[in-house]
Amino acid sequence: MLQYIGKRLLQLIPVLLGMTFIVFMIIRAIPGNPAQVILGQQASKEAVAALEAKLGLDQPWYTQYFEFLMNIFRGDLGESLRTRSPVADELWPYLAATIELAVFAMIIAVIIGVNAGIISAWFQNSWFDYTAMILALIGVSVPIFWLGLMGQWVFGIEMDLLPTTGREDVRNPVHAITGLYVIDTLIQGRFDQFGQVLRHLILPGIALATIPMAIIARMTRSSMLEVMRSDFVRTARSKGQKMFLVVYKHALKNAIIPVLTVIGLQMGILLGGAILTETIFGWPGIGRYIYDAIGFRDYPVVQSGILVVAFIFVMINLLVDVLYSVVDPRIKYD
Amino acid sequence: MVGKPKVLSVNGLRTSFFTDGGIVPAVDGISFDLYEGEILGIVGESGCGKSVTSLSIMGLVPSPPGKITGGEILYGGRDLTKLKEREMRKVRGNDIAMIFQEPMTSLNPLFTIGSQMTEALLIHTNLGKRKARRRAAEMLKLVGLPRVEEIMDEYPHQLSGGMRQRVMIAMALVCEPNILIADEPTTALDVTIQAQILKLMKKLNERLDTAVLLITHDLGVVAETCGRVIVMYAGQIVEEGPVTEIFRNPQHPYTEGLLKSVPDMRFKQERLEPIPGNVPRPGAIRHGCRFAARCPYRFDRCTAEDPELYGTQPGHFARCFLRDKKEETAHDETLVES
Ligand SMILES: Nc1ncnc2c1ncn2[C@@H]1O[C@H](COP(=O)(O)OP(=O)(O)OP(=O)(O)O)[C@@H](O)[C@H]1O
Ligand SMILES: [Mg+2]
């Protein structure tokens, strides 16, 4: 098993290398120059050239790329061109905000999606099944920005129930320790702030959960329908087992593997692709951070930021593969 | 079997499937009794309703589309078809247990043998986990499995087909049920293993005094294992009687055909003769004898009226007009020169 994980990690190196190269080239292909952006449109050619030299941007691209790689291998994500502070320090609060939102959204998506899928399969062709599957169909097709804006309008503005932007009450800011506010407020015993943080999570969390929830529900349903026809389900019933346990113990464990795959992929997407939701809800996440860095042509931030997100994405998928073998004793990695 | 009390009594059972293509009467009014400690065989070609019969007794007919539409299944003074699901759960695995045709797929691949073996015990008895485990291990030993303690912690894919079927048998018997329904328990196994499993079932039947309903389409299995046998055709019973009687002197043309199509040295025939024609779709024949189209002895009455089960010897019945006392003077065909 450990050997398998090691092998998988080694295989990741070329994938991540290729990705860094593509990002490196694309960001440089965008018109505009970091030195120019920093100094403003009025800056003289000489001043721009001097700054470029200082930032190392006058070097040929392969020298720059090589240096970037060498830094990465040393564990150094580089320095922001704009703020001159290390990307690693700057990046974490944003990443933490994204992780918190993504995990929250995924918990909602998994709890509701998996159960809706199970019950739909259990009572196939019932009104519950039809309703759930129609909602799931709507869920995968509704534009998230529309859903987000509607949520803000209905629950935030009309009913004034929930906050619509940010991740904390600005009049009562959270003192960050880990950067994950749910945890930070708890370890500080600030339950008032904990409630606030949760309230801020609800609207963006639900908006973000919608698509994965719908996909998980549909996948769970189809996987369960197949498993429920299995002989061993009939065996379990023939022992006198309660239908609830037949479904949630015998059938679910067999049906869960394709669902785990979907959860892993969707989690990766939530972590990397939540820019739209982060923008609508003013969520200070990694998507916004990278997006803003592109505007400033802040090459190191973009390069390292995307690398970190990609790394998390592949690690989640590796984790899912490892989980397969935990669930299914027939899957052995050697 | 006369003298022994009945443990199960099936009367006029009807089970139909309500499909898009129409109503399929898979089991169409069958009646039989199962006596304490006996092994009763049910034979018939594929699709004649053997599995649906056993699933009906277990209350496990897939529903929808299946439904028991008539008749009663009497066990311990109660009609199982009328029981609520909650009460039926107490019967399953505890009073009546079942083993299935496919040992490869009938065990849950993701749970250890030990956990699947103890499941029924934990449901039906108040043994604790430890005692249940010990009881399960004893049962596995009884069905002749080696290195029981290790097997308890293994998963089904680590066992061979024959071992898995032994596990299935042990699992079914672990709560000491009064009735064991075995739906083609050996069909998926190779011949030597088949013989072992049958011997085992016979041994356990004697030792534990469990009544066994053995479903098969293999007359050889019936000859080796059963005391009495029921022959089914297109959802009905066409012949019922003691095994020795039926093999020596079959009273229904279908049984006769089945016997001729069995490759068995004991019934010295020159060559195998498969029954011409196919099993009709359930419900395809509404009037007359269902076997008429394939029957070499067919005469007018066969397609006009529905035959009943006519007694020929004590305990031996056949659904054939040739066995109707009224016909005997008109026709004198004999099925088998005995
Ligand atoms: N789930 C179902 N839906 C519709 N019809 C069914 C269903 N299950 C069984 N049937 C019908 O019931 C009839 C009897 O099926 P059954 O499984 O009892 O046959 P069998 O005698 O056990 O055959 P085999 O020897 O192949 O196991 C079949 O012909 C089939 O048409
Ligand atoms: Mg069958």
XYZ file of C-alpha atoms and ligand atoms in Angstrom:
704
model
C 0.000 0.000 0.000
C 2.678 2.508 1.033
C 4.603 1.438 -2.012
C 1.568 2.082 -4.173
C 1.119 5.540 -2.696
C 4.802 6.273 -3.287
C 4.484 5.172 -6.878
C 1.412 7.303 -7.402
C 3.201 10.323 -5.931
C 6.114 9.789 -8.308
C 3.700 9.598 -11.220
C 2.281 12.940 -10.154
C 5.571 14.736 -10.739
C 5.405 14.785 -14.547
C 1.727 15.728 -14.447
C 2.352 18.676 -12.156
C 5.476 19.679 -14.095
C 3.536 19.760 -17.342
C 0.859 21.815 -15.699
C 3.296 24.377 -14.297
C 4.825 24.756 -17.744
C 1.466 25.393 -19.397
C 0.470 27.925 -16.753
C 3.880 29.570 -17.013
C 3.511 30.039 -20.751
C -0.136 31.113 -20.733
C 0.291 33.802 -18.120
C 3.168 35.266 -20.112
C 1.151 35.124 -23.282
C -1.396 37.520 -21.803
C -0.558 41.029 -22.976
C 0.685 43.343 -20.250
C 3.765 43.522 -18.138
C 4.007 43.278 -14.362
C 6.499 46.148 -14.075
C 4.236 48.359 -16.143
C 1.219 47.424 -14.027
C 3.090 48.146 -10.809
C 4.500 51.491 -11.956
C 1.368 52.633 -13.764
C 0.754 53.724 -17.351
C 2.718 56.974 -16.986
C 5.988 55.354 -15.973
C 8.972 55.904 -18.213
C 10.453 53.126 -20.306
C 13.657 53.286 -18.295
C 11.902 52.909 -14.968
C 9.940 49.896 -16.286
C 13.129 48.298 -17.631
C 14.914 48.903 -14.320
C 12.090 47.288 -12.366
C 11.970 44.375 -14.789
C 15.683 43.783 -14.234
C 15.184 43.977 -10.499
C 12.347 41.436 -10.629
C 14.345 39.154 -12.886
C 11.832 39.520 -15.705
C 14.534 40.514 -18.200
C 15.941 36.986 -18.156
C 15.021 34.569 -20.962
C 11.862 32.588 -20.215
C 13.674 29.264 -19.727
C 15.943 30.783 -17.091
C 12.916 32.140 -15.306
C 11.080 28.821 -15.567
C 14.083 26.882 -14.343
C 14.479 29.183 -11.385
C 10.781 28.858 -10.541
C 11.116 25.068 -10.599
C 14.225 25.076 -8.467
C 12.415 27.189 -5.899
C 9.427 24.876 -5.897
C 11.659 21.857 -5.281
C 13.139 23.703 -2.348
C 9.610 24.263 -1.079
C 9.663 27.957 -1.900
C 6.579 29.246 -3.695
C 8.295 32.521 -4.570
C 7.453 36.121 -3.820
C 4.551 38.202 -4.978
C 5.760 40.819 -7.473
C 3.176 43.240 -6.190
C 3.430 42.948 -2.420
C 6.955 41.542 -2.207
C 5.871 39.087 0.465
C 6.252 35.311 0.213
C 3.397 33.667 -1.710
C 3.256 30.832 0.810
C 2.385 33.250 3.643
C -0.031 35.253 1.587
C -1.793 32.300 0.072
C -2.794 30.384 3.184
C -5.614 32.604 4.499
C -7.243 32.546 1.081
C -6.774 28.812 0.718
C -8.173 28.280 4.211
C -11.267 30.300 3.319
C -11.795 28.181 0.229
C -11.235 24.904 2.049
C -13.693 25.897 4.743
C -16.380 26.767 2.218
C -15.714 23.736 0.031
C -15.778 21.300 2.931
C -18.953 22.859 4.281
C -20.592 22.656 0.867
C -19.433 19.081 0.358
C -20.792 17.980 3.723
C -24.208 19.339 2.735
C -23.932 17.779 -0.711
C -22.928 14.354 0.597
C -25.469 14.138 3.416
C -28.404 15.232 1.290
C -27.228 13.781 -2.012
C -26.341 10.303 -0.750
C -29.524 9.949 1.298
C -31.746 11.254 -1.476
C -30.118 8.790 -3.863
C -30.563 5.879 -1.453
C -34.207 6.633 -0.737
C -34.926 7.169 -4.443
C -33.474 3.768 -5.253
C -35.159 2.078 -2.310
C -38.561 3.461 -3.299
C -37.985 3.485 -7.011
C -40.740 5.183 -9.008
C -42.336 6.651 -5.888
C -43.248 10.318 -5.661
C -40.078 10.846 -3.633
C -37.989 9.313 -6.389
C -39.603 11.470 -9.072
C -39.349 14.669 -7.040
C -35.744 14.057 -6.044
C -34.662 13.238 -9.570
C -36.422 16.251 -11.069
C -34.748 18.460 -8.456
C -31.412 16.811 -9.254
C -31.911 17.484 -12.936
C -32.642 21.128 -12.158
C -29.666 21.165 -9.788
C -27.151 20.187 -12.428
C -28.542 22.598 -14.987
C -29.271 25.758 -12.999
C -26.600 28.469 -13.353
C -24.844 28.869 -10.026
C -24.593 32.658 -10.236
C -28.363 32.844 -10.684
C -28.908 30.545 -7.729
C -26.446 32.586 -5.652
C -28.066 35.882 -6.516
C -31.547 34.510 -5.832
C -30.370 33.209 -2.478
C -28.921 36.582 -1.593
C -32.051 38.371 -2.689
C -34.569 36.080 -0.963
C -32.789 35.107 2.253
C -30.397 38.020 2.550
C -32.358 41.046 1.414
C -36.094 40.250 1.375
C -36.189 38.085 4.493
C -33.029 39.503 6.040
C -32.149 36.137 7.565
C -28.601 35.537 6.458
C -25.515 37.565 5.583
C -24.807 37.793 1.875
C -21.097 38.627 1.702
C -17.835 37.798 3.414
C -17.038 35.063 5.885
C -17.307 36.944 9.189
C -19.071 39.849 10.826
C -16.765 42.794 10.019
C -17.716 44.565 13.258
C -16.604 41.512 15.212
C -13.665 40.053 13.278
C -12.336 36.595 13.999
C -8.820 36.268 15.280
C -7.256 33.802 12.880
C -5.127 30.942 14.171
C -5.486 28.154 11.648
C -7.361 30.274 9.133
C -10.303 27.909 9.299
C -12.702 30.177 11.180
C -15.029 27.378 12.282
C -12.120 25.857 14.158
C -10.534 29.138 15.255
C -13.687 30.434 16.916
C -14.254 27.109 18.661
C -10.770 26.818 20.112
C -11.049 30.382 21.346
C -14.409 29.609 22.869
C -16.021 32.452 20.898
C -19.383 30.818 20.301
C -20.976 34.102 19.218
C -18.429 34.319 16.420
C -18.810 30.624 15.654
C -22.502 31.192 14.988
C -21.664 34.168 12.800
C -19.170 32.150 10.794
C -21.718 29.392 10.230
C -24.348 31.917 9.157
C -21.929 33.327 6.619
C -21.269 29.852 5.259
C -24.892 28.967 4.595
C -25.762 30.890 1.409
C -22.499 30.395 -0.504
C -22.309 26.844 0.864
C -25.700 25.910 -0.512
C -25.013 27.604 -3.838
C -21.763 25.703 -4.116
C -23.314 22.426 -2.912
C -26.079 22.365 -5.489
C -24.272 20.801 -8.430
C -22.302 18.186 -6.484
C -25.422 17.323 -4.490
C -27.384 16.675 -7.665
C -24.589 14.639 -9.232
C -24.062 12.617 -6.047
C -27.790 11.930 -5.704
C -28.038 10.650 -9.252
C -24.912 8.541 -8.973
C -25.976 7.060 -5.636
C -29.404 6.220 -7.012
C -28.159 4.401 -10.082
C -25.454 2.585 -8.167
C -27.921 1.552 -5.452
C -30.510 0.379 -7.976
C -27.958 -1.969 -9.423
C -26.789 -3.275 -6.060
C -30.310 -3.716 -4.695
C -30.909 -6.359 -7.339
C -27.916 -8.374 -6.145
C -28.228 -11.849 -4.775
C -26.533 -10.911 -1.509
C -29.218 -8.314 -0.813
C -31.768 -11.091 -1.124
C -29.601 -13.256 1.156
C -29.547 -10.518 3.786
C -33.325 -10.239 3.616
C -33.697 -14.014 3.832
C -31.932 -13.883 7.199
C -34.680 -11.663 8.529
C -32.626 -8.486 8.460
C -34.492 -5.180 8.678
C -34.893 -3.472 5.327
C -33.214 -0.349 6.705
C -30.054 -2.293 7.517
C -30.221 -4.268 4.289
C -30.185 -0.950 2.455
C -27.824 1.098 4.611
C -25.401 -1.681 5.533
C -25.346 -4.389 2.882
C -26.318 -2.424 -0.195
C -24.811 0.985 0.516
C -21.317 -0.288 1.168
C -21.384 -2.026 -2.201
C -22.839 0.982 -3.967
C -20.556 3.620 -2.513
C -17.417 3.246 -4.653
C -18.624 5.070 -7.768
C -20.094 7.674 -5.437
C -16.697 8.168 -3.767
C -15.175 8.795 -7.178
C -17.725 11.492 -7.883
C -17.263 13.048 -4.454
C -13.493 13.219 -5.001
C -13.789 14.847 -8.411
C -16.403 17.318 -7.220
C -14.331 18.216 -4.169
C -11.439 19.028 -6.475
C -13.689 21.191 -8.590
C -15.038 23.009 -5.533
C -11.542 23.783 -4.327
C -10.307 25.050 -7.636
C -13.284 26.317 -9.487
C -15.319 28.279 -7.025
C -14.311 31.680 -8.417
C -17.841 32.516 -9.479
C -19.345 31.753 -6.093
C -16.469 33.500 -4.324
C -17.041 36.589 -6.425
C -20.801 36.718 -5.885
C -20.498 36.220 -2.141
C -17.369 38.324 -1.622
C -15.628 35.248 -0.274
C -11.902 35.870 0.180
C -10.886 32.540 -1.297
C -8.089 31.169 -3.414
C -10.066 31.610 -6.630
C -10.399 35.328 -6.032
C -6.752 35.556 -4.986
C -5.507 33.977 -8.205
C -7.993 35.902 -10.308
C -6.806 39.210 -8.875
C -3.184 38.159 -9.347
C -3.862 37.583 -13.047
C -5.113 41.178 -13.259
C -1.826 42.397 -11.798
C 0.209 40.020 -13.928
C 1.612 38.767 -10.633
C 3.324 35.761 -12.215
C 4.633 33.974 -9.098
C 1.252 34.175 -7.351
C -0.587 32.767 -10.366
C 1.963 30.028 -10.970
C 2.264 28.879 -7.381
C -1.415 29.360 -6.589
C -2.517 27.157 -9.458
C 0.156 24.629 -8.572
C -1.140 24.384 -5.009
C -4.740 23.954 -6.171
C -3.705 21.302 -8.694
C -1.697 19.519 -6.039
C -4.705 19.392 -3.707
C -6.862 18.154 -6.574
C -4.595 15.210 -7.352
C -4.086 14.421 -3.682
C -7.849 14.161 -3.171
C -8.059 11.736 -6.047
C -5.239 9.692 -4.601
C -7.037 9.659 -1.269
C -10.187 8.392 -3.005
C -8.233 5.576 -4.619
C -6.857 4.606 -1.243
C -10.380 4.705 0.207
C -11.511 2.163 -2.408
C -9.267 -0.434 -0.881
C -10.526 0.409 2.597
C -14.128 -0.178 1.477
C -13.514 -3.168 -0.773
C -11.170 -5.940 0.386
C -10.950 -7.203 -3.204
C -9.129 -4.047 -4.252
C -5.497 -4.479 -3.366
C -2.702 -2.165 -4.415
C 0.629 -3.829 -4.693
C -43.878 -39.787 5.360
C -47.317 -40.688 6.559
C -47.547 -40.231 10.281
C -45.064 -37.379 10.551
C -46.617 -33.980 11.231
C -46.754 -31.327 8.521
C -44.457 -28.353 9.004
C -45.590 -26.404 5.968
C -48.749 -26.522 3.983
C -49.127 -24.663 0.712
C -52.703 -24.437 -0.542
C -53.675 -23.075 -3.950
C -50.773 -20.632 -4.056
C -50.851 -18.138 -6.905
C -48.065 -15.657 -7.559
C -48.189 -13.353 -10.543
C -45.969 -10.697 -12.043
C -47.697 -7.558 -13.213
C -45.415 -6.487 -16.019
C -45.815 -4.020 -18.857
C -46.282 -6.975 -21.157
C -49.244 -8.259 -19.142
C -49.879 -10.438 -16.114
C -47.543 -13.423 -15.806
C -49.008 -16.136 -13.561
C -45.652 -17.661 -12.650
C -47.135 -19.878 -9.940
C -50.671 -20.870 -10.803
C -52.412 -22.604 -7.951
C -50.035 -25.091 -6.393
C -50.636 -27.094 -3.243
C -48.320 -29.364 -1.331
C -47.343 -30.328 2.197
C -43.908 -30.568 3.673
C -43.497 -33.044 6.513
C -41.155 -32.840 9.454
C -37.664 -34.031 8.688
C -38.259 -34.980 5.047
C -36.466 -33.858 1.909
C -39.026 -32.882 -0.685
C -37.787 -32.219 -4.194
C -39.295 -29.826 -6.693
C -38.199 -30.414 -10.278
C -39.102 -28.814 -13.542
C -37.590 -27.066 -16.517
C -36.321 -23.517 -16.356
C -39.083 -20.963 -15.910
C -41.713 -23.331 -14.512
C -41.971 -21.344 -11.280
C -39.715 -23.194 -8.842
C -37.886 -20.118 -7.591
C -41.049 -18.049 -7.457
C -42.608 -20.762 -5.294
C -39.718 -20.641 -2.835
C -39.578 -16.846 -2.810
C -43.326 -16.795 -2.137
C -42.818 -18.961 0.936
C -40.052 -16.621 2.122
C -42.168 -13.556 1.411
C -39.400 -12.296 -0.853
C -41.136 -12.119 -4.218
C -39.721 -8.990 -5.859
C -42.503 -6.496 -5.536
C -43.325 -4.700 -7.724
C -43.932 -6.405 -10.147
C -44.589 -9.657 -8.240
C -47.478 -10.337 -5.898
C -49.083 -13.319 -4.213
C -52.621 -13.168 -5.553
C -54.171 -16.184 -3.924
C -53.866 -19.208 -1.729
C -52.283 -19.691 1.646
C -48.986 -20.825 3.091
C -49.580 -22.336 6.502
C -46.711 -22.515 8.942
C -47.079 -22.995 12.679
C -50.787 -22.285 12.504
C -50.332 -19.008 10.706
C -50.831 -18.019 7.083
C -47.497 -16.533 6.008
C -49.108 -14.665 3.103
C -51.103 -12.628 5.637
C -48.219 -11.750 7.949
C -47.001 -8.188 8.262
C -43.439 -7.585 7.080
C -42.335 -7.135 10.700
C -43.678 -10.561 11.683
C -42.418 -12.181 8.510
C -38.913 -10.944 9.368
C -39.017 -13.061 12.514
C -39.842 -16.135 10.447
C -37.107 -15.603 7.864
C -33.782 -17.058 8.839
C -35.202 -18.229 12.145
C -37.999 -20.654 11.211
C -37.499 -20.876 7.482
C -34.104 -20.313 5.924
C -33.066 -20.325 2.322
C -29.966 -20.957 0.266
C -29.621 -19.778 -3.272
C -28.336 -21.008 -6.558
C -25.326 -18.733 -6.909
C -22.777 -19.146 -4.126
C -20.537 -16.691 -5.977
C -22.927 -13.773 -5.634
C -25.109 -14.701 -2.696
C -22.557 -13.651 -0.100
C -21.848 -9.983 0.436
C -18.337 -9.400 -0.952
C -17.550 -6.595 1.504
C -18.238 -8.289 4.823
C -16.257 -11.057 6.481
C -17.649 -14.568 6.633
C -17.795 -14.205 10.417
C -19.934 -11.098 10.300
C -22.309 -12.640 7.763
C -22.480 -15.876 9.741
C -23.394 -14.167 12.995
C -25.875 -11.743 11.457
C -28.905 -14.027 11.714
C -27.940 -15.033 15.260
C -27.711 -11.426 16.355
C -31.105 -10.740 14.798
C -33.009 -13.746 16.108
C -31.346 -14.762 19.354
C -30.061 -12.784 22.279
C -26.611 -14.296 22.112
C -23.874 -11.740 22.556
C -21.276 -11.127 19.874
C -18.766 -13.546 21.385
C -21.207 -16.416 21.821
C -22.684 -15.838 18.387
C -19.219 -16.076 16.941
C -18.547 -19.327 18.722
C -21.869 -20.729 17.545
C -21.106 -19.648 13.973
C -17.717 -21.331 14.140
C -19.326 -24.578 15.322
C -21.743 -24.445 12.410
C -18.908 -23.897 9.936
C -17.152 -26.933 11.372
C -20.336 -28.949 11.053
C -20.536 -28.251 7.305
C -17.012 -29.540 6.996
C -14.976 -26.390 6.503
C -11.319 -26.480 7.500
C -9.443 -23.778 9.493
C -12.711 -22.253 10.633
C -11.200 -19.545 12.821
C -9.277 -18.093 9.884
C -12.202 -18.356 7.500
C -14.331 -16.316 9.886
C -12.041 -13.346 9.244
C -11.825 -13.864 5.496
C -13.930 -12.404 2.726
C -16.021 -14.432 0.258
C -13.605 -13.867 -2.630
C -10.941 -15.751 -0.691
C -13.031 -18.960 -0.743
C -13.788 -21.419 -3.535
C -17.306 -21.942 -4.879
C -17.811 -25.148 -2.933
C -16.605 -23.525 0.283
C -18.906 -20.587 -0.250
C -21.874 -22.867 -0.724
C -20.923 -24.619 2.505
C -20.841 -21.209 4.157
C -24.289 -20.469 2.716
C -25.611 -23.734 4.141
C -24.030 -23.060 7.523
C -25.442 -19.539 7.448
C -28.937 -20.821 6.687
C -28.805 -23.443 9.416
C -27.165 -21.351 12.106
C -30.457 -20.497 13.813
C -31.648 -24.097 13.499
C -34.640 -23.416 11.281
C -37.452 -25.932 10.936
C -37.434 -25.600 7.178
C -34.577 -25.133 4.761
C -35.386 -24.117 1.223
C -32.517 -24.868 -1.111
C -33.014 -23.344 -4.547
C -30.684 -25.216 -6.884
C -27.905 -25.300 -4.291
C -25.527 -27.256 -6.482
C -26.269 -26.082 -10.012
C -23.364 -23.667 -10.115
C -20.840 -26.151 -8.731
C -18.794 -28.791 -10.492
C -19.832 -32.402 -10.266
C -17.612 -33.674 -7.463
C -18.431 -30.671 -5.282
C -22.119 -31.131 -6.138
C -22.050 -34.648 -4.736
C -20.308 -33.477 -1.568
C -22.793 -30.694 -0.969
C -25.763 -33.013 -1.497
C -24.314 -35.538 0.893
C -23.772 -32.774 3.392
C -27.351 -31.570 3.059
C -28.618 -35.085 3.567
C -26.424 -35.559 6.613
C -27.557 -32.282 8.147
C -31.182 -33.108 7.392
C -30.839 -36.314 9.370
C -28.773 -34.798 12.132
C -30.756 -31.620 12.727
C -34.119 -32.967 11.575
C -34.669 -29.925 9.396
C -37.274 -30.367 6.679
C -35.734 -29.530 3.313
C -37.416 -28.250 0.192
C -34.868 -29.011 -2.495
C -35.404 -27.246 -5.759
C -33.580 -28.511 -8.794
C -33.965 -29.255 -12.453
C -31.729 -32.278 -12.115
C -33.550 -35.577 -11.618
C -30.271 -37.205 -10.646
C -30.107 -34.905 -7.629
C -33.668 -35.847 -6.719
C -32.926 -39.562 -7.003
C -29.954 -39.250 -4.687
C -31.399 -36.956 -2.079
C -35.174 -36.766 -1.871
C -37.870 -38.935 -0.399
C -40.728 -37.347 -2.278
C -40.782 -35.187 -5.357
C -43.061 -32.665 -6.999
C -42.823 -32.156 -10.743
C -43.770 -28.673 -11.904
C -44.717 -27.548 -15.360
C -45.700 -24.015 -16.405
C -46.618 -22.867 -12.903
C -48.533 -26.004 -11.924
C -47.804 -29.281 -10.213
C -48.165 -32.038 -12.793
C -47.037 -34.970 -10.684
C -46.321 -35.648 -7.054
C -45.245 -38.802 -5.299
C -42.504 -40.844 -3.654
C -39.250 -40.720 -5.575
C -38.937 -44.455 -6.054
C -42.496 -44.635 -7.371
C -42.072 -41.786 -9.797
C -38.801 -43.032 -11.198
C -40.120 -46.531 -11.643
C -43.549 -45.678 -12.791
C -44.073 -42.085 -13.921
C -47.717 -41.235 -14.377
C -47.490 -37.992 -16.302
C -46.181 -37.814 -19.868
C -44.037 -34.817 -18.896
C -42.338 -36.731 -16.082
C -41.802 -39.566 -18.462
C -40.212 -37.171 -20.931
C -38.006 -35.693 -18.222
C -36.789 -39.133 -17.208
C -35.961 -39.986 -20.790
C -33.930 -36.839 -21.169
C -31.744 -37.566 -18.162
C -28.368 -39.130 -18.834
C -28.337 -41.636 -16.034
C -27.019 -45.159 -16.184
C -29.663 -46.468 -13.874
C -32.478 -45.839 -16.311
C -31.068 -47.829 -19.166
C -32.201 -46.072 -22.240
C -30.483 -46.394 -25.602
C -30.300 -42.711 -26.269
C -31.405 -39.432 -24.717
C -34.667 -38.043 -25.936
C -35.195 -34.394 -25.170
C -38.860 -33.421 -24.878
C -39.829 -31.855 -28.185
C -41.054 -28.264 -28.100
C -40.534 -25.546 -25.512
C -41.947 -24.638 -22.134
C -44.871 -22.313 -22.771
C -44.663 -18.779 -21.456
C -46.565 -18.594 -18.130
C -50.137 -17.621 -18.900
C -49.858 -18.478 -22.586
C -52.158 -21.471 -22.216
C -55.453 -20.668 -20.563
C -57.491 -23.752 -21.419
C -56.733 -27.407 -21.192
C -53.571 -29.212 -20.227
C -50.488 -27.031 -20.424
C -48.381 -29.865 -21.660
C -50.806 -30.881 -24.410
C -48.881 -29.217 -27.230
C -45.784 -31.302 -26.478
C -47.543 -34.476 -25.393
C -47.356 -37.633 -27.501
C -50.558 -39.019 -25.929
C -52.693 -35.942 -26.550
C -56.372 -36.487 -27.276
C -59.438 -34.249 -27.636
C -60.182 -33.718 -23.985
C -56.638 -32.438 -23.315
C -57.211 -29.115 -25.047
C -60.829 -28.747 -24.027
C -60.760 -29.190 -20.253
C -58.370 -28.473 -17.426
C -57.036 -31.687 -15.924
C -56.944 -32.064 -12.140
C -54.487 -34.030 -10.067
C -55.702 -37.605 -10.158
C -54.524 -40.073 -7.519
C -52.972 -43.236 -8.869
C -51.431 -44.768 -5.761
C -51.554 -43.574 -2.156
C -49.542 -40.373 -2.169
C -48.985 -40.382 -5.926
C -50.850 -37.923 -8.136
C -50.676 -36.865 -11.765
C -52.364 -34.046 -13.663
C -53.266 -36.100 -16.703
C -56.596 -37.263 -18.092
C -55.046 -40.645 -18.729
C -55.067 -41.108 -14.969
C -58.687 -40.076 -14.678
C -60.655 -43.189 -13.760
C -63.319 -42.128 -16.280
C -60.836 -42.328 -19.135
C -59.352 -45.662 -18.302
C -61.985 -47.611 -20.209
C -61.784 -45.412 -23.287
C -57.993 -45.329 -23.646
C -55.496 -47.886 -22.654
C -52.233 -46.207 -23.384
C -49.581 -47.083 -20.915
C -46.753 -44.700 -20.357
C -44.119 -47.094 -19.208
C -43.912 -50.776 -19.667
C -43.171 -51.725 -16.090
N -39.054 -10.400 -11.526
C -39.863 -10.988 -12.444
N -40.579 -10.233 -13.293
C -41.387 -10.801 -14.205
N -41.554 -12.114 -14.363
C -40.857 -12.927 -13.556
C -39.974 -12.410 -12.558
N -39.409 -13.443 -11.902
C -39.924 -14.557 -12.467
N -40.789 -14.252 -13.461
C -41.558 -15.206 -14.273
O -41.844 -16.317 -13.505
C -41.569 -17.500 -14.218
C -41.008 -18.533 -13.285
O -39.728 -18.101 -12.862
P -38.844 -18.922 -11.833
O -37.668 -18.067 -11.524
O -39.677 -19.354 -10.701
O -38.405 -20.172 -12.692
P -37.541 -21.399 -12.197
O -38.447 -22.575 -12.268
O -36.932 -21.097 -10.894
O -36.467 -21.507 -13.346
P -34.897 -21.760 -13.242
O -34.733 -23.256 -13.267
O -34.381 -21.140 -14.477
O -34.396 -21.139 -11.992
C -40.612 -17.148 -15.306
O -40.973 -17.753 -16.505
C -40.754 -15.652 -15.458
O -41.496 -15.353 -16.618
Mg -34.915 -20.685 -10.259
